[in-house]
Amino acid sequence: MLINILVCIFIIITLFIGGYLLTHRNNIFMTMNPKENPTLHNIMFYGGILCLIIGILEIIALISQNSIFIIISLILAMVSVTIIQFIIFNQLKIK
């Protein structure tokens, strides 16, 4: 029961990140303007879609109650969000 609650929290976080990236790709994001930086715009667009797709897969995994499917979807979400964050932080021009 506790695992299901924690997976639900993780699903909410993944869907929030995906939605946030998609809705904020036309606004200033972490002192960067995605309108002026096409790489950042693409990262936010495709990363947001990827997070939303993985969030939907996590929901399907939670409904099916297949432990292996749940573990694979959680690892996939963790790795993809981490890679997206590293790519976005790589776009920061820190002097």
PDB file of C-alpha atoms in Angstrom:
ATOM      1  CA  MET A   1       0.000   0.000   0.000  1.00  0.00           C
ATOM      2  CA  LEU A   2       2.806   2.409   0.872  1.00  0.00           C
ATOM      3  CA  ILE A   3       4.586   1.600  -2.392  1.00  0.00           C
ATOM      4  CA  ASN A   4       1.454   2.533  -4.355  1.00  0.00           C
ATOM      5  CA  ILE A   5       1.270   5.889  -2.575  1.00  0.00           C
ATOM      6  CA  LEU A   6       4.940   6.599  -3.273  1.00  0.00           C
ATOM      7  CA  VAL A   7       4.527   5.622  -6.926  1.00  0.00           C
ATOM      8  CA  CYS A   8       1.522   7.974  -7.150  1.00  0.00           C
ATOM      9  CA  ILE A   9       3.655  10.810  -5.777  1.00  0.00           C
ATOM     10  CA  PHE A  10       6.377   9.997  -8.302  1.00  0.00           C
ATOM     11  CA  ILE A  11       3.802   9.959 -11.118  1.00  0.00           C
ATOM     12  CA  ILE A  12       2.535  13.389 -10.057  1.00  0.00           C
ATOM     13  CA  ILE A  13       6.095  14.749 -10.022  1.00  0.00           C
ATOM     14  CA  THR A  14       6.860  13.302 -13.462  1.00  0.00           C
ATOM     15  CA  LEU A  15       3.639  14.676 -14.966  1.00  0.00           C
ATOM     16  CA  PHE A  16       4.263  18.064 -13.314  1.00  0.00           C
ATOM     17  CA  ILE A  17       7.773  18.288 -14.776  1.00  0.00           C
ATOM     18  CA  GLY A  18       6.471  17.348 -18.226  1.00  0.00           C
ATOM     19  CA  GLY A  19       3.636  19.849 -18.065  1.00  0.00           C
ATOM     20  CA  TYR A  20       5.901  22.568 -16.707  1.00  0.00           C
ATOM     21  CA  LEU A  21       8.453  22.095 -19.468  1.00  0.00           C
ATOM     22  CA  LEU A  22       5.768  22.188 -22.164  1.00  0.00           C
ATOM     23  CA  THR A  23       3.912  25.223 -20.823  1.00  0.00           C
ATOM     24  CA  HIS A  24       7.005  27.311 -20.047  1.00  0.00           C
ATOM     25  CA  ARG A  25       8.883  26.925 -23.316  1.00  0.00           C
ATOM     26  CA  ASN A  26       7.816  30.420 -24.398  1.00  0.00           C
ATOM     27  CA  ASN A  27       8.692  32.122 -21.086  1.00  0.00           C
ATOM     28  CA  ILE A  28      12.024  32.958 -19.508  1.00  0.00           C
ATOM     29  CA  PHE A  29      13.284  29.764 -17.902  1.00  0.00           C
ATOM     30  CA  MET A  30      16.114  29.882 -15.361  1.00  0.00           C
ATOM     31  CA  THR A  31      17.479  33.183 -16.732  1.00  0.00           C
ATOM     32  CA  MET A  32      17.380  31.786 -20.288  1.00  0.00           C
ATOM     33  CA  ASN A  33      14.969  32.652 -23.043  1.00  0.00           C
ATOM     34  CA  PRO A  34      13.843  29.575 -25.018  1.00  0.00           C
ATOM     35  CA  LYS A  35      12.619  31.856 -27.819  1.00  0.00           C
ATOM     36  CA  GLU A  36      16.206  32.973 -28.452  1.00  0.00           C
ATOM     37  CA  ASN A  37      17.794  29.575 -27.798  1.00  0.00           C
ATOM     38  CA  PRO A  38      16.351  26.938 -30.146  1.00  0.00           C
ATOM     39  CA  THR A  39      18.302  24.148 -28.436  1.00  0.00           C
ATOM     40  CA  LEU A  40      16.676  24.942 -25.107  1.00  0.00           C
ATOM     41  CA  HIS A  41      13.270  25.211 -26.771  1.00  0.00           C
ATOM     42  CA  ASN A  42      13.678  21.745 -28.310  1.00  0.00           C
ATOM     43  CA  ILE A  43      14.932  20.271 -25.039  1.00  0.00           C
ATOM     44  CA  MET A  44      11.916  21.645 -23.201  1.00  0.00           C
ATOM     45  CA  PHE A  45       9.480  20.490 -25.892  1.00  0.00           C
ATOM     46  CA  TYR A  46      10.748  16.951 -26.372  1.00  0.00           C
ATOM     47  CA  GLY A  47      11.632  16.540 -22.689  1.00  0.00           C
ATOM     48  CA  GLY A  48       8.138  17.608 -21.678  1.00  0.00           C
ATOM     49  CA  ILE A  49       6.520  15.190 -24.103  1.00  0.00           C
ATOM     50  CA  LEU A  50       8.833  12.405 -22.908  1.00  0.00           C
ATOM     51  CA  CYS A  51       7.948  13.057 -19.266  1.00  0.00           C
ATOM     52  CA  LEU A  52       4.235  13.046 -20.034  1.00  0.00           C
ATOM     53  CA  ILE A  53       4.525   9.766 -21.964  1.00  0.00           C
ATOM     54  CA  ILE A  54       6.518   8.171 -19.151  1.00  0.00           C
ATOM     55  CA  GLY A  55       3.960   9.464 -16.632  1.00  0.00           C
ATOM     56  CA  ILE A  56       1.185   7.771 -18.601  1.00  0.00           C
ATOM     57  CA  LEU A  57       3.235   4.550 -18.697  1.00  0.00           C
ATOM     58  CA  GLU A  58       3.649   4.787 -14.927  1.00  0.00           C
ATOM     59  CA  ILE A  59      -0.107   5.142 -14.501  1.00  0.00           C
ATOM     60  CA  ILE A  60      -0.652   2.049 -16.656  1.00  0.00           C
ATOM     61  CA  ALA A  61       1.981   0.190 -14.629  1.00  0.00           C
ATOM     62  CA  LEU A  62       0.333   1.190 -11.364  1.00  0.00           C
ATOM     63  CA  ILE A  63      -3.085   0.089 -12.562  1.00  0.00           C
ATOM     64  CA  SER A  64      -1.755  -3.258 -13.803  1.00  0.00           C
ATOM     65  CA  GLN A  65       0.075  -3.866 -10.497  1.00  0.00           C
ATOM     66  CA  ASN A  66       2.934  -5.579 -12.352  1.00  0.00           C
ATOM     67  CA  SER A  67       6.003  -5.086 -10.153  1.00  0.00           C
ATOM     68  CA  ILE A  68       8.552  -5.423 -12.950  1.00  0.00           C
ATOM     69  CA  PHE A  69       6.653  -2.935 -15.143  1.00  0.00           C
ATOM     70  CA  ILE A  70       6.453  -0.495 -12.220  1.00  0.00           C
ATOM     71  CA  ILE A  71      10.187  -0.782 -11.512  1.00  0.00           C
ATOM     72  CA  ILE A  72      11.136  -0.366 -15.172  1.00  0.00           C
ATOM     73  CA  SER A  73       8.899   2.684 -15.593  1.00  0.00           C
ATOM     74  CA  LEU A  74      10.247   4.306 -12.425  1.00  0.00           C
ATOM     75  CA  ILE A  75      13.851   3.745 -13.483  1.00  0.00           C
ATOM     76  CA  LEU A  76      13.066   5.025 -16.970  1.00  0.00           C
ATOM     77  CA  ALA A  77      11.485   8.165 -15.516  1.00  0.00           C
ATOM     78  CA  MET A  78      14.360   8.753 -13.113  1.00  0.00           C
ATOM     79  CA  VAL A  79      17.014   8.396 -15.809  1.00  0.00           C
ATOM     80  CA  SER A  80      15.193  10.482 -18.414  1.00  0.00           C
ATOM     81  CA  VAL A  81      14.412  13.363 -16.037  1.00  0.00           C
ATOM     82  CA  THR A  82      18.020  13.359 -14.830  1.00  0.00           C
ATOM     83  CA  ILE A  83      19.323  13.483 -18.405  1.00  0.00           C
ATOM     84  CA  ILE A  84      16.902  16.296 -19.279  1.00  0.00           C
ATOM     85  CA  GLN A  85      18.059  18.280 -16.247  1.00  0.00           C
ATOM     86  CA  PHE A  86      21.726  17.772 -17.095  1.00  0.00           C
ATOM     87  CA  ILE A  87      21.145  18.930 -20.663  1.00  0.00           C
ATOM     88  CA  ILE A  88      19.238  22.006 -19.472  1.00  0.00           C
ATOM     89  CA  PHE A  89      21.934  22.880 -16.929  1.00  0.00           C
ATOM     90  CA  ASN A  90      24.517  22.449 -19.670  1.00  0.00           C
ATOM     91  CA  GLN A  91      22.751  25.282 -21.536  1.00  0.00           C
ATOM     92  CA  LEU A  92      23.340  27.677 -18.628  1.00  0.00           C
ATOM     93  CA  LYS A  93      26.098  30.114 -19.454  1.00  0.00           C
ATOM     94  CA  ILE A  94      27.715  30.464 -16.039  1.00  0.00           C
ATOM     95  CA  LYS A  95      30.676  32.812 -16.010  1.00  0.00           C
TER      96      LYS A  95
END
